[in-house]
Coordinates of C-alpha atoms and ligand atoms in Angstrom, one line a residue:
X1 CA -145.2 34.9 16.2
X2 CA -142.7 32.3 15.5
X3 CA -143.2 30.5 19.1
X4 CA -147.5 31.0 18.7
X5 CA -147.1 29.2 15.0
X6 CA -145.1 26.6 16.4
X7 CA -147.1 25.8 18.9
X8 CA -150.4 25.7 16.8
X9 CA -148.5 23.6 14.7
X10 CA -147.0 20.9 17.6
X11 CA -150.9 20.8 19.4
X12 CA -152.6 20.0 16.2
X13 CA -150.4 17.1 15.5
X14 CA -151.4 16.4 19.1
X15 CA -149.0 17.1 21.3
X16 CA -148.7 18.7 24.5
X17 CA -147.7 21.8 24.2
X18 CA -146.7 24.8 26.8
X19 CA -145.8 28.7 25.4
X20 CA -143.4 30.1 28.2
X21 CA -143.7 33.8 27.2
X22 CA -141.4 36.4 29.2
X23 CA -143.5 39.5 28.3
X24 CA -147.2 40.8 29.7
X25 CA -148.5 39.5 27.1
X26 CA -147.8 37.8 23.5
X27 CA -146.5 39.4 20.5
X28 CA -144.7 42.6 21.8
X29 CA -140.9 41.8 20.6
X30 CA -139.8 41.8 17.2
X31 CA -143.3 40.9 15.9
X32 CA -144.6 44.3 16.8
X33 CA -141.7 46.0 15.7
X34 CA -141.9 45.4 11.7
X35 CA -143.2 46.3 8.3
X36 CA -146.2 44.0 8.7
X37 CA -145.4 43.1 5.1
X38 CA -146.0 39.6 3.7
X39 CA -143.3 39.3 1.1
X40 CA -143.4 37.6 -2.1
X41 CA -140.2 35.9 -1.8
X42 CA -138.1 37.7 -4.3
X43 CA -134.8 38.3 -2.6
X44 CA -133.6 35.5 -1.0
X45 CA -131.1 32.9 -2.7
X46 CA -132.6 30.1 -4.6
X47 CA -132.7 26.7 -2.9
X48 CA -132.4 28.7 0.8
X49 CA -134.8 27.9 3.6
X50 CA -136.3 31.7 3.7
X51 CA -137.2 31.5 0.0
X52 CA -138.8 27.9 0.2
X53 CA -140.5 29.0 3.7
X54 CA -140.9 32.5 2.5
X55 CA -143.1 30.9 -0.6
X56 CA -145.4 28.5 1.6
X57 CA -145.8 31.0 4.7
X58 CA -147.1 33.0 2.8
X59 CA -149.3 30.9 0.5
X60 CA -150.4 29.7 3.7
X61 CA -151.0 33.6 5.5
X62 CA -153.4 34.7 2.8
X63 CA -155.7 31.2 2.7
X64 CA -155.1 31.6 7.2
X65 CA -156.2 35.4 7.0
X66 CA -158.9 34.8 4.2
X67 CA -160.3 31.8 6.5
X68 CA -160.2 33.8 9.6
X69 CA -160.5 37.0 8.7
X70 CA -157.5 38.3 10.5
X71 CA -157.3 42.2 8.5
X72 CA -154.9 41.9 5.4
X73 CA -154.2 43.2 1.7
X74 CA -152.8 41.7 -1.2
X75 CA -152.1 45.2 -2.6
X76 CA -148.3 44.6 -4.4
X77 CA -145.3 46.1 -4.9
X78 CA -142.9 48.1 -6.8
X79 CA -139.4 47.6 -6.7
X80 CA -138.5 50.8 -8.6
X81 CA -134.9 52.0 -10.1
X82 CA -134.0 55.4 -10.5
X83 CA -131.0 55.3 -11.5
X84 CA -129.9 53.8 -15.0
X85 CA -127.2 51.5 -13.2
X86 CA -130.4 50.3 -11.3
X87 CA -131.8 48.7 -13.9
X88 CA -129.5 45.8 -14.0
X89 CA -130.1 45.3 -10.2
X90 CA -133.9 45.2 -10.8
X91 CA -133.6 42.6 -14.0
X92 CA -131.6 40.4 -11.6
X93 CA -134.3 40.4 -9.2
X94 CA -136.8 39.4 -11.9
X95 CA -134.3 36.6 -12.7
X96 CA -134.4 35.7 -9.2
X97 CA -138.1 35.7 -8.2
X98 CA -138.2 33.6 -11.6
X99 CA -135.9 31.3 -10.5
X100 CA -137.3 31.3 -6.9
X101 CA -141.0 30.4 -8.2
X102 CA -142.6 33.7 -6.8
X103 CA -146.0 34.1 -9.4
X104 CA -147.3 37.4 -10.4
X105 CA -143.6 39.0 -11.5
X106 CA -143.9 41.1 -13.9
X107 CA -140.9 44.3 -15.2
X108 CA -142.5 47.4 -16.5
X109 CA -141.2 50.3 -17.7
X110 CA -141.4 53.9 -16.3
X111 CA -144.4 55.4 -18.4
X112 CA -146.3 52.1 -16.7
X113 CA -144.9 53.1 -13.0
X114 CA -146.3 56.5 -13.6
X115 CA -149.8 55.4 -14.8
X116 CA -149.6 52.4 -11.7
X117 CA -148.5 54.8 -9.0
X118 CA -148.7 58.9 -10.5
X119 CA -146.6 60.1 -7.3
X120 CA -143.5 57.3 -8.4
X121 CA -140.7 58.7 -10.3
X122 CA -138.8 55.8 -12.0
X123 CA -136.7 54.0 -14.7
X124 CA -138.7 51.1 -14.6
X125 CA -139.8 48.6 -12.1
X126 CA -140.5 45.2 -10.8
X127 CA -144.0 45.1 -10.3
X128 CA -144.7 42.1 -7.5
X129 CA -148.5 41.2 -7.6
X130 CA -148.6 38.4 -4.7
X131 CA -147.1 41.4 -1.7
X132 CA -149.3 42.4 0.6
X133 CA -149.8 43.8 4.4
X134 CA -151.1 42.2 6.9
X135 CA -152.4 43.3 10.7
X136 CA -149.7 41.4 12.0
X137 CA -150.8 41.2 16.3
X138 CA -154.4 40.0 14.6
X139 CA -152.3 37.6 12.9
X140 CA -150.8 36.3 16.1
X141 CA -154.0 36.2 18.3
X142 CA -155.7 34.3 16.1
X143 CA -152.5 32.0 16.0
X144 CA -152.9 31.7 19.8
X145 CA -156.5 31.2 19.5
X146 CA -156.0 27.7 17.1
X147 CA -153.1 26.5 19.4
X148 CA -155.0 26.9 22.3
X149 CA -158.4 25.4 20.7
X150 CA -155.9 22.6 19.6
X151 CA -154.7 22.3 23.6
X152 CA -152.0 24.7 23.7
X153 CA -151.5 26.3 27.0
X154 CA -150.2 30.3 26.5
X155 CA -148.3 31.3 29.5
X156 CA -147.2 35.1 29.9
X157 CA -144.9 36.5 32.4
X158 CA -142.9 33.4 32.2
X159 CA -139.4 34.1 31.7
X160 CA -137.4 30.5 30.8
X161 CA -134.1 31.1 33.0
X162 CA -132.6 27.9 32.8
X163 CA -132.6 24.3 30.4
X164 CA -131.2 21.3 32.1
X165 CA -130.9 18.1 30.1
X166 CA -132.7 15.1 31.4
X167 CA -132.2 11.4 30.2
X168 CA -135.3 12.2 27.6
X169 CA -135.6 16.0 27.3
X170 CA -135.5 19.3 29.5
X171 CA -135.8 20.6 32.5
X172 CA -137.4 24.2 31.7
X173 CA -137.0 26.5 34.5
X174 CA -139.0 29.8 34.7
X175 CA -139.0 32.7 36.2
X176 CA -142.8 33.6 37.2
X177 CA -143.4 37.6 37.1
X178 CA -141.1 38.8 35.1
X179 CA -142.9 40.6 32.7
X180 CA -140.9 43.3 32.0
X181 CA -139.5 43.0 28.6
X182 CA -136.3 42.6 29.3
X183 CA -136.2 39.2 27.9
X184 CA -136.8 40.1 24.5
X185 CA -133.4 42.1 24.5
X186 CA -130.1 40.1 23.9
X187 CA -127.5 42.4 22.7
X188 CA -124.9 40.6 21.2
X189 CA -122.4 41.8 23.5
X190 CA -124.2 41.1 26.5
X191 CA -126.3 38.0 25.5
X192 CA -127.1 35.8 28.6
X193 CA -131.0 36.0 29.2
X194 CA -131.5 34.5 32.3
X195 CA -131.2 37.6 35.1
X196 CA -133.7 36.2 37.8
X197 CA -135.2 39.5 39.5
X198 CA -135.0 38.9 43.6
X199 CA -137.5 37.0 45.0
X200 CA -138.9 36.3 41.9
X201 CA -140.9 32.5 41.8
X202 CA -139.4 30.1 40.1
X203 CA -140.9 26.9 38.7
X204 CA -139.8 24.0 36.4
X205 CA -141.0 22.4 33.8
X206 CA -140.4 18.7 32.2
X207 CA -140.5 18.6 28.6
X208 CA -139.8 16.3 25.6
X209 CA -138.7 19.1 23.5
X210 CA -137.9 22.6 23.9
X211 CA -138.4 24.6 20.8
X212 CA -136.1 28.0 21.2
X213 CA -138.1 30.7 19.2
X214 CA -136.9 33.8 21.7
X215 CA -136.5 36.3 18.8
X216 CA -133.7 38.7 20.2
X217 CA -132.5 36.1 23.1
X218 CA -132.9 32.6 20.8
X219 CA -128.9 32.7 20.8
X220 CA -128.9 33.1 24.4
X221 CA -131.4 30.1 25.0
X222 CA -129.4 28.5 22.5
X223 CA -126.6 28.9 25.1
X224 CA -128.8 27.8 27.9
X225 CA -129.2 24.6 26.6
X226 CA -125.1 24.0 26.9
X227 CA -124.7 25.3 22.6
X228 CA -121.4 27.1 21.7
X229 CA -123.0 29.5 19.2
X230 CA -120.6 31.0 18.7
X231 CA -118.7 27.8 17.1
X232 CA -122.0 27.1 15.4
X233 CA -122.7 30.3 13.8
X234 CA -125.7 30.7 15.8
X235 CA -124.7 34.6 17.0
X236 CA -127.4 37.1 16.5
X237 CA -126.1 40.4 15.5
X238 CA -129.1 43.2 16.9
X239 CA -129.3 45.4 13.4
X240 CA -132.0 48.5 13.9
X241 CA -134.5 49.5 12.0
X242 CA -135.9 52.7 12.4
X243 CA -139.1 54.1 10.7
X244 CA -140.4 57.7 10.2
X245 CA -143.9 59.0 8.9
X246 CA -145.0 61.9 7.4
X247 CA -145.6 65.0 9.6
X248 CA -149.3 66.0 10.5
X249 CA -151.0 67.3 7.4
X250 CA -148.7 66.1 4.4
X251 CA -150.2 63.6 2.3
X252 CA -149.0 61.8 -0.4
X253 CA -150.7 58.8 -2.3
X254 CA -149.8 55.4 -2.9
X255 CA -151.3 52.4 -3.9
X256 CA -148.8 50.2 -3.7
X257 CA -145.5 49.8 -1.7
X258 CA -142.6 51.2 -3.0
X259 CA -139.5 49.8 -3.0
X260 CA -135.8 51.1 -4.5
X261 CA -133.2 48.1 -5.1
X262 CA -132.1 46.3 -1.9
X263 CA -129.0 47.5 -0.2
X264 CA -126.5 45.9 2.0
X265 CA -128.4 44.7 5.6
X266 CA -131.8 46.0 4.5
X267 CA -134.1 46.5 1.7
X268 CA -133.8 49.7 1.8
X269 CA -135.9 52.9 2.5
X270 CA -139.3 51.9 1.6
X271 CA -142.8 53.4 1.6
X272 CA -145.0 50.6 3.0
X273 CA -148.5 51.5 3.9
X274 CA -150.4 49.8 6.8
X275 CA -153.6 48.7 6.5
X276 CA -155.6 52.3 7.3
X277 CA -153.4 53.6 4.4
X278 CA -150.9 55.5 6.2
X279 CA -147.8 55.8 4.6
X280 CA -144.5 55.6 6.2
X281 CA -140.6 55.5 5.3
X282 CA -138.3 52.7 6.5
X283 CA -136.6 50.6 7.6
X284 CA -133.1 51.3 7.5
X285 CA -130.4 49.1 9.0
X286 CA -127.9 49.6 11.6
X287 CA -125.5 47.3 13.5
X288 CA -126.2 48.0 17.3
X289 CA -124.7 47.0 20.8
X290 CA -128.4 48.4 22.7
X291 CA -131.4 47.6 22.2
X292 CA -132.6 50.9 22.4
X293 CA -136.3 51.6 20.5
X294 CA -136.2 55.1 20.2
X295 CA -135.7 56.6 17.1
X296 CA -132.9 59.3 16.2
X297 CA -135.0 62.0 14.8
X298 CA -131.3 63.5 13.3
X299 CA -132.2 60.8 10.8
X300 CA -134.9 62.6 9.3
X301 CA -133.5 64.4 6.5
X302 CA -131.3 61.2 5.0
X303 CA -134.8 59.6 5.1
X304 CA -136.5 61.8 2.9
X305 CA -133.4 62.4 1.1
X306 CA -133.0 58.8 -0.1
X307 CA -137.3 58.2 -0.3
X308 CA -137.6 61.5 -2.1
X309 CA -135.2 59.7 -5.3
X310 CA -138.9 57.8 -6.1
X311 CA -141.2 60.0 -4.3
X312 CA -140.3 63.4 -5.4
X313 CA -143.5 65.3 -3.8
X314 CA -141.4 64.4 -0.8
X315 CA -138.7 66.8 -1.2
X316 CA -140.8 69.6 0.3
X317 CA -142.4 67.3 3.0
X318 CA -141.2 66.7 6.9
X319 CA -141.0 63.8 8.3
X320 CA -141.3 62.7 11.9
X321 CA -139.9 59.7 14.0
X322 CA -142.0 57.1 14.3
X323 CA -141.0 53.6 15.8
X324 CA -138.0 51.1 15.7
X325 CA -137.4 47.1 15.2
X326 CA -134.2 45.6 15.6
X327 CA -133.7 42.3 13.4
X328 CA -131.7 39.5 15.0
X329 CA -129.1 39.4 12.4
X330 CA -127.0 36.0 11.8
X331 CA -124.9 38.3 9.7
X332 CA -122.9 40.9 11.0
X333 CA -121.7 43.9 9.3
X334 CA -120.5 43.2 5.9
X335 CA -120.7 39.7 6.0
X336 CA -123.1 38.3 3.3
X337 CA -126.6 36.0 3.1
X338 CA -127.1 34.3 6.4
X339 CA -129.8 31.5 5.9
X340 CA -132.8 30.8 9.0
X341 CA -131.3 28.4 11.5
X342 CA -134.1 25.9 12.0
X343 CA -132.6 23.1 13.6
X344 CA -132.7 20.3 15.8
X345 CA -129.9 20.0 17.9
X346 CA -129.1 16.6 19.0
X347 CA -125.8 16.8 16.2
X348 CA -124.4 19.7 18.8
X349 CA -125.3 17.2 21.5
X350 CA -128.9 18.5 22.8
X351 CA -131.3 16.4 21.6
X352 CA -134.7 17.5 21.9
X353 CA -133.9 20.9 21.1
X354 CA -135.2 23.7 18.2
X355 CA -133.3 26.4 17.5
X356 CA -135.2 28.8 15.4
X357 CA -132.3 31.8 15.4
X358 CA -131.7 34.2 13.0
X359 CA -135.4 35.0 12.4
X360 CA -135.4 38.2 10.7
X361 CA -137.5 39.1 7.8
X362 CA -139.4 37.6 6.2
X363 CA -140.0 35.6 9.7
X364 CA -144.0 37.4 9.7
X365 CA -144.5 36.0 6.5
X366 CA -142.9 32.7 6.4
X367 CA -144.5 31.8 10.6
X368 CA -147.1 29.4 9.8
X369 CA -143.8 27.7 7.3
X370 CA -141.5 27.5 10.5
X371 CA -144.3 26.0 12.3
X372 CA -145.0 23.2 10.4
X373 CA -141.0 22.9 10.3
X374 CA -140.6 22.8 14.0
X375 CA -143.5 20.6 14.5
X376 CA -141.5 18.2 11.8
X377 CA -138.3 18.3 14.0
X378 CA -139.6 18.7 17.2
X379 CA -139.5 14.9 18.5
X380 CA -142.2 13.3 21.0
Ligands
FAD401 C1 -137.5 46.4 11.3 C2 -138.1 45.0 10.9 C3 -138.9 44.9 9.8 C4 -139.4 43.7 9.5 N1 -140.3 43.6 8.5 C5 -140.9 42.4 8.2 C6 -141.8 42.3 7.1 O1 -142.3 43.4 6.6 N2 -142.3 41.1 6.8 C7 -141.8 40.0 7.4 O2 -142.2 38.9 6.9 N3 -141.0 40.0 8.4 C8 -140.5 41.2 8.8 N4 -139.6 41.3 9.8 C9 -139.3 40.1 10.5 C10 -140.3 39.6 11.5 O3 -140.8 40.7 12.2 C11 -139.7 38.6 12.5 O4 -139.0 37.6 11.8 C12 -140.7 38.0 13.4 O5 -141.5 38.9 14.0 C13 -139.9 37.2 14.5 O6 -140.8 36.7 15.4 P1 -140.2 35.9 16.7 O7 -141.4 35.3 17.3 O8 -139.1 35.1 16.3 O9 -139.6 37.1 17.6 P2 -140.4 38.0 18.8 O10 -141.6 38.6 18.2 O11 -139.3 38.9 19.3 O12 -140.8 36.9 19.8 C14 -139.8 36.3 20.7 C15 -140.5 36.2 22.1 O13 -139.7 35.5 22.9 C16 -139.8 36.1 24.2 N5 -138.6 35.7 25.0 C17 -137.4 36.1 24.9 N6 -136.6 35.6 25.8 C18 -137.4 34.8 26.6 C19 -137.2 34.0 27.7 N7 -135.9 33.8 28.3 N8 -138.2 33.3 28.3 C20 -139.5 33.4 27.7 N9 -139.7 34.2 26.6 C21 -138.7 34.9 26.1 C22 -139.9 37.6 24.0 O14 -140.5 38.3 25.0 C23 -140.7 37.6 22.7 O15 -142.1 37.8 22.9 C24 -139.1 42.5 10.2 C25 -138.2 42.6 11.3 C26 -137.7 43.9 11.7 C27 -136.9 44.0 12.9

């Protein structure tokens, strides 16, 4: 996603652009892997580049999607406490998205949640107007579709395996076949990318500018390229998410997503709905060494255990596993906000390059931002 908006972004200010993608094909990492939710921007600080890109991506997603019909819904939120010492936590939040600039905020009380949503059990709410979902690999095809009609070259099973500086830019090389995946995976205590499979082709590349936007590997890249992340803060700390639905024949019926107050790595255990109106439970977050997809169906009862506190029907329902994302986390466990790293590096002595790392949520919402930023950095 991040790499596709970038690149629409650098062709249509006319330059020549190439996306090396490891994978088959685009958009199967993290971008496939999410809520498909285009957040307000309530949550992050004030003054912080996800709030400001947060605000304009997705400004920019609904007037994209609306032109281009890529599948979406602007259906809102609830951001519900249950608890009375909740309340507090969801006046903040109003504060916040106040301060923040987010429209369509509005706190109700818990006779309104009930008449909003019948199956929500709460205290009172924040009621967000401007969240929605989105169809999020639509999203990035039709991404692809205005970098490439803008001159953009999309390039799968190209696996960038080494970054050499030249006197004005890079030296790209790429591994050609190596479609397996295995690129999107950069666990933080294994994190070099570049594994060349045997006898795999190689081929280089001469560029200007190398814009990083490798999701799970964007700290290794990062390393590629000659950067210490670790003495810039540029580690990515893989925190999974997993999700479960309800079992075959439960139903329960939403209008809105549901959301309780945020917790420490995560925004908690939400009921999001995709755009066919299934409902489904998650994410939560947890700190991992693998990046392992599959989903611990032992999980299953805390689930509905903490969904079940605003969805009480829940309490007699099953749930089932049903898929996993894992956020590439510039904070690691217990540490506090991490900020997007968008940056030109040519203060860390590698001019030419853009690290986009740390690109967790709200990355599907803000893309078309961090384009437009990269385009801004990325030099001829
Ligand atoms: C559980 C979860 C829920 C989320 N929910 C939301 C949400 O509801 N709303 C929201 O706005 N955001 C959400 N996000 C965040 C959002 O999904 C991400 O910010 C966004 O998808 C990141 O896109 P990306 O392009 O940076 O990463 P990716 O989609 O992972 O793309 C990186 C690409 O780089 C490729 N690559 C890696 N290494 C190499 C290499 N060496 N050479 C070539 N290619 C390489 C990979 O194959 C991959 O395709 C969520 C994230 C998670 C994990």
């Amino acid at each position: 996603m991040i790499g596709l908006a970038a690149a629409a972004a650098c062709a249509k200010a006319g330059r020549s652009v190439v996306v090396l993608e490891a994978g088959p094909e685009i958009a199967r990492g993290i971008t496939s892997r999410n809520s498909e939710v285009v957040h307000a921007g309530i949550y992050y600080p004030e003054g912080s580049a996800k709030t400001a890109l947060c605000l304009a991506g997705r400004r920019a997603l609904y007037a994209w999607c609306d032109a281009k019909r890529v599948p979406h819904r602007k259906l809102g939120k609830l951001i519900v406490a249950t608890r009375p010492e909740e309340i507090p936590v969801v006046e903040g939040l109003q504060a916040r998205a106040v301060a923040n600039g987010v429209e369509g905020i509005e706190l109700i009380g818990g006779a309104e949640v009930r008449r909003l949503e019948p199956a929500v059990l709460a205290l009172a709410a924040l009621h967000s107007r401007e969240t929605g979902i989105v169809d999020a690999h639509a999203f990035c095809r039709s991404i692809q579709a205005e970098a490439e009609s803008a001159g953009a070259f999309v390039l799968c099973d190209r696996r960038v395996v080494g970054l050499v500086p030249r006197s004005h830019g890079w030296r790209v090389e790429v591994e050609v076949g190596a479609g397996d995946g295995a690129a999107q995976a950069s666990p933080a205590s294994a994190p070099r990318p570049a594994r060349p499979s045997p006898g795999g082709l190689r081929e280089a590349i001469d560029a200007g500018c190398v814009v990083d936007a490798a999701g799970l590997a964007a700290d290794a890249i990062a390393g590629l390229a000659g950067l210490d992340v670790d003495a810039l803060g540029w580690r990515q700390h893989p925190c999974k998410g997993d999700y479960f639905a309800l079992a075959p024949g439960a139903r329960i019926s939403l209008a809105r997503l549901v959301y309780p107050v945020p917790q420490q790595a995560g925004l908690g255990i939400h009921a999001t709905l995709d755009l066919a109106g299934r409902v489904r439970f998650g994410p939560d977050a947890e700190y991992v060494d693998a990046l392992d997809h599959r989903v611990d169906p032992a999980k299953a009862e805390a689930f509905r255990e903490a969904a079940s506190r605003y969805l009480p029907s829940l309490a007699g329902a099953a749930l089932v596993p049903d898929y996993a994302g894992i956020r590439p986390k510039l904070a690691g466990p217990g540490e506090g906000f991490r900020d997007f790293v968008i940056e030109e590096a040519s203060a860390h002595g590698a001019p030419g390059f853009v690290a986009c790392v740390g690109i967790e949520s709200p990355g599907l919402t803000a893309a078309l931002a961090i384009g437009d930023r990269v385009a801004a950095l990325a030099r001829p």
